[in-house]
PDB file of C-alpha atoms in Angstrom:
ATOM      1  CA  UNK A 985      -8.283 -26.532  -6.332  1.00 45.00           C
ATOM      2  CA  UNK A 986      -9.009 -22.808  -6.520  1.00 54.00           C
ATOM      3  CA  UNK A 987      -7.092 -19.783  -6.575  1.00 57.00           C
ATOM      4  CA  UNK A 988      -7.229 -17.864  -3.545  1.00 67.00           C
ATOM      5  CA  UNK A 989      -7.011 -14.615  -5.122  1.00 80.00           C
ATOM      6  CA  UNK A 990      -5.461 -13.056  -8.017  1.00 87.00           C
ATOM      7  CA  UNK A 991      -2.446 -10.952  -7.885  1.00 89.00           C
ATOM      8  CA  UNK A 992      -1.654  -8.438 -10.341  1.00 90.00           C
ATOM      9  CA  UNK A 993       1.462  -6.186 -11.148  1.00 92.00           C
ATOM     10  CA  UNK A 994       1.268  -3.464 -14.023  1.00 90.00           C
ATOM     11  CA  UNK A 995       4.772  -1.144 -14.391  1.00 90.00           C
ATOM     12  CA  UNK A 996       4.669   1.919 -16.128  1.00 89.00           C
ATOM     13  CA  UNK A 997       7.733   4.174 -17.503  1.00 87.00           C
ATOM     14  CA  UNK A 998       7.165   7.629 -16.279  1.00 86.00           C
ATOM     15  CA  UNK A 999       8.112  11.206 -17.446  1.00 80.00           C
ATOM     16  CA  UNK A1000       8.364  12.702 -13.896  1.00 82.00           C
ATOM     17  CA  UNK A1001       5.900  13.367 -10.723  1.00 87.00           C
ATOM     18  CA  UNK A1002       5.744  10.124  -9.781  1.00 86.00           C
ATOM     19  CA  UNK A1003       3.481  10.595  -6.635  1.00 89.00           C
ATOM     20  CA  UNK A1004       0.837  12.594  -9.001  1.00 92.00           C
ATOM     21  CA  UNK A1005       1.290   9.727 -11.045  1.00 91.00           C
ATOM     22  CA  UNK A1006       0.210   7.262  -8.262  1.00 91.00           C
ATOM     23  CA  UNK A1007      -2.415   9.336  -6.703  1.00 92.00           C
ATOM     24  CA  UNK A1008      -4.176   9.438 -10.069  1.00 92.00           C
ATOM     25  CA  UNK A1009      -4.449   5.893 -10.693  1.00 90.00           C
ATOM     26  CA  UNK A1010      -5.088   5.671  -6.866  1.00 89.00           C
ATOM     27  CA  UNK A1011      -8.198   8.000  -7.613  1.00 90.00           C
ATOM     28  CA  UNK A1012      -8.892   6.743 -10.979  1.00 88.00           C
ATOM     29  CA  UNK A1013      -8.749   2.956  -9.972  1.00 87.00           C
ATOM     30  CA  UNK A1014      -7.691   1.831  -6.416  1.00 87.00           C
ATOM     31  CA  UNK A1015     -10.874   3.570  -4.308  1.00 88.00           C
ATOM     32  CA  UNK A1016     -13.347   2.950  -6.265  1.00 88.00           C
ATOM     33  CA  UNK A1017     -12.934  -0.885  -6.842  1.00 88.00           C
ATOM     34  CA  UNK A1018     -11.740  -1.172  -3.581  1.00 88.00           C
ATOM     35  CA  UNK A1019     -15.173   0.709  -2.368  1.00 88.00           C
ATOM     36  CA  UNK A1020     -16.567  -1.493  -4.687  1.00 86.00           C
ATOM     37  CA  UNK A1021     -15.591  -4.762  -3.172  1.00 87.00           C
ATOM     38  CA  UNK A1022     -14.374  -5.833  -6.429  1.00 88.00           C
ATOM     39  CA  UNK A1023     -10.322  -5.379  -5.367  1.00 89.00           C
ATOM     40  CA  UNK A1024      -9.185  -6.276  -1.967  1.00 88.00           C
ATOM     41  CA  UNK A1025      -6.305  -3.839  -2.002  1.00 84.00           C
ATOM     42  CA  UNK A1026      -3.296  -2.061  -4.158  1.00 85.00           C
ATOM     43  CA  UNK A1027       0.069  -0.207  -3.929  1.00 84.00           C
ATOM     44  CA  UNK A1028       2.502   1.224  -5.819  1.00 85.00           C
ATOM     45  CA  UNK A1029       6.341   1.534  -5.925  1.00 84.00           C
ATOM     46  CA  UNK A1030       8.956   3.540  -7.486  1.00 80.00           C
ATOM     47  CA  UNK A1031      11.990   1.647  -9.511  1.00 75.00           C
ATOM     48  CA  UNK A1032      15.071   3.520 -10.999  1.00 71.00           C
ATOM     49  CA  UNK A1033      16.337   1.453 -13.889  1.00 67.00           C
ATOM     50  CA  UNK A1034      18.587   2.194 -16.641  1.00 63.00           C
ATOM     51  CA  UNK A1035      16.728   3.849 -19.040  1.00 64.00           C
ATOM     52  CA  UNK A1036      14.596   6.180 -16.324  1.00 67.00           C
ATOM     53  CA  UNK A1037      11.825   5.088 -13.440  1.00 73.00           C
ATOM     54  CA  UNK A1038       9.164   2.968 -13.602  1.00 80.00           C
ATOM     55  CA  UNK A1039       5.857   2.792 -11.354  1.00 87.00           C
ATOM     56  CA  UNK A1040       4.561  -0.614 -10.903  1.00 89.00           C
ATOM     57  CA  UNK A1041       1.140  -1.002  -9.595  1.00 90.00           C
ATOM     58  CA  UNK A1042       0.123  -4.258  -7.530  1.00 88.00           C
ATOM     59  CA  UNK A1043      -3.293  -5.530  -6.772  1.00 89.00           C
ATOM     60  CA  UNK A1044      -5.440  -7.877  -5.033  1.00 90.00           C
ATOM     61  CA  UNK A1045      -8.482  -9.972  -6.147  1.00 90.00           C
ATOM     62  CA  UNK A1046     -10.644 -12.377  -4.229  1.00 86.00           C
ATOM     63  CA  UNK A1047     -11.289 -13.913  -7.791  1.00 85.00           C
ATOM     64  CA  UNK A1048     -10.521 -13.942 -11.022  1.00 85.00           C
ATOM     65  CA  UNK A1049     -14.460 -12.815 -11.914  1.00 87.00           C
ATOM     66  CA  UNK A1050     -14.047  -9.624  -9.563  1.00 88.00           C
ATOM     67  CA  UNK A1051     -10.630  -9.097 -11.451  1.00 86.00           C
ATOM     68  CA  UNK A1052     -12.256  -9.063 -15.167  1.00 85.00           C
ATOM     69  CA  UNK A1053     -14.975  -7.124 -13.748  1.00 86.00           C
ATOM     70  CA  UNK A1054     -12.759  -4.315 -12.687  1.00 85.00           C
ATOM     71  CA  UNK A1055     -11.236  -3.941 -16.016  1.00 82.00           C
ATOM     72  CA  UNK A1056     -14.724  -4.167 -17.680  1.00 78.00           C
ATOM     73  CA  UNK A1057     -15.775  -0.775 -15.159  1.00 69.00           C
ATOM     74  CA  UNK A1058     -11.870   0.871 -15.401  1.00 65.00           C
ATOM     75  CA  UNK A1059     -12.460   2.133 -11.646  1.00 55.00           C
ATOM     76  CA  UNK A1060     -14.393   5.375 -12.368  1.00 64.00           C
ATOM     77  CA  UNK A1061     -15.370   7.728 -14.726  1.00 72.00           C
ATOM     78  CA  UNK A1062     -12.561  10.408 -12.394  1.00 84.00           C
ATOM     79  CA  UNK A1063     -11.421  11.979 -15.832  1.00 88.00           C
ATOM     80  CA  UNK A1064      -9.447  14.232 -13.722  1.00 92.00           C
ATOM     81  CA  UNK A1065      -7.794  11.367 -12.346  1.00 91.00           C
ATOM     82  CA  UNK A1066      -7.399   9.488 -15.248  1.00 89.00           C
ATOM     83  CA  UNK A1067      -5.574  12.225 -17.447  1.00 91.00           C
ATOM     84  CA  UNK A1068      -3.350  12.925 -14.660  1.00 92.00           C
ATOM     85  CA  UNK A1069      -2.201   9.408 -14.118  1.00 91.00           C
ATOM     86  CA  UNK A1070      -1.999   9.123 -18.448  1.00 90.00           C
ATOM     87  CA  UNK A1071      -0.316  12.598 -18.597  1.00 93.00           C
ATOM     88  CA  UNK A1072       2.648  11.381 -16.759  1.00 92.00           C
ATOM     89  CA  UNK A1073       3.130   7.671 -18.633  1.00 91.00           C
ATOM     90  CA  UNK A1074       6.391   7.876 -20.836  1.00 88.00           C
ATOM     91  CA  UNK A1075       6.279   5.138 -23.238  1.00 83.00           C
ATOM     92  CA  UNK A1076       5.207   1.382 -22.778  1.00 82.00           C
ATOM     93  CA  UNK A1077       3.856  -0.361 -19.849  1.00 86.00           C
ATOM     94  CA  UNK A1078       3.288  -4.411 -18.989  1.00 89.00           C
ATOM     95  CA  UNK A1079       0.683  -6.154 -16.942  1.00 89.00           C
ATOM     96  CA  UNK A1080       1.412  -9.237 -15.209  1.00 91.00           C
ATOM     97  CA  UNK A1081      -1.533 -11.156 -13.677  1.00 90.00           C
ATOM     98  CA  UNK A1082      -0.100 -13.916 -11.163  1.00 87.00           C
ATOM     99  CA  UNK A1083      -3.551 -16.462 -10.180  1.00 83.00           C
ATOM    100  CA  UNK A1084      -2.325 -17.835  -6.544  1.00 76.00           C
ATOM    101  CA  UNK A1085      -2.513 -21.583  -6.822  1.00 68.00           C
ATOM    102  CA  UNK A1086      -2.070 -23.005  -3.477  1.00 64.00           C
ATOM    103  CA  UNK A1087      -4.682 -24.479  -1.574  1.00 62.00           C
ATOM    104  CA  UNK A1088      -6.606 -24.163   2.146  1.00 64.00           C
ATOM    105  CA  UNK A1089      -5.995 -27.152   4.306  1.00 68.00           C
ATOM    106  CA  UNK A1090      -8.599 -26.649   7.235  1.00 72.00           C
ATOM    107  CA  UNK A1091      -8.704 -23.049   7.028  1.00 67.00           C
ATOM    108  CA  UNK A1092      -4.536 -22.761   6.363  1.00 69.00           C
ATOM    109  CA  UNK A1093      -2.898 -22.457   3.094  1.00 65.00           C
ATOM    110  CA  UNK A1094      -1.639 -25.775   2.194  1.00 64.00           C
ATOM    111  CA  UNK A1095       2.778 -25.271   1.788  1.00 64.00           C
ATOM    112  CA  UNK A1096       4.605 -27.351  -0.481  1.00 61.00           C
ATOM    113  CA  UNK A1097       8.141 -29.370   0.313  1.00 59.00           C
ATOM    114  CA  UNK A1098       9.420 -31.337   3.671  1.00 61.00           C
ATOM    115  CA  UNK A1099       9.769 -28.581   6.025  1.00 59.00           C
ATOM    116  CA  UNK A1100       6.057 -26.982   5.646  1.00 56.00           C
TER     117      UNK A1100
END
């Protein structure tokens, strides 16, 4: 069995500016390894938590090859972009990568339990 693609969440605690925060990693890293081919898509969300906001960042890869290749390239060389997006990151941040396990059964994913 194969994964089907390769999901992947990073949160970041911000200062402020949250949507100049997300269009610089959207410039810095979405486009290009979406124009790529290497990620299959990406959004971001805002959270309010205790201590202050967080942005968290999800992605899609077909595999986990196109997914170590895009962090081997780091999207583009969009300084610009990449300051911004830094610029506006207030302490630590976490990456979660979640490999999707399930399986195809002709050409449908294959659902687990009694009532699939």
């Amino acid at each position: 069995m194969g994964y089907l693609f390769i999901f992947v969440v990073g949160t970041y605690n911000i200062k402020d500016k949250p949507s100049e925060m997300a269009e610089g990693y959207i410039d810095w890293q979405i486009r290009p390894l979406v124009a790529e081919g290497l990620q299959m898509g990406d959004g971001a969300t805002k959270h309010h938590k205790w201590a202050g906001a967080d942005l968290e960042f999800f992605g899609a890869f077909k595999t986990m090859i196109d997914f170590c290749n895009s962090m081997s390239t780091q999207g583009t060389v969009n300084t610009a972009a990449r300051n911004s997006f830094w610029s506006l990151v207030d302490g630590s941040n976490a990456d979660q990568i979640y490999p999707q396990v399930r399986h195809l059964v002709d050409g449908t994913f294959g659902l687990a339990g009694k009532d699939k």
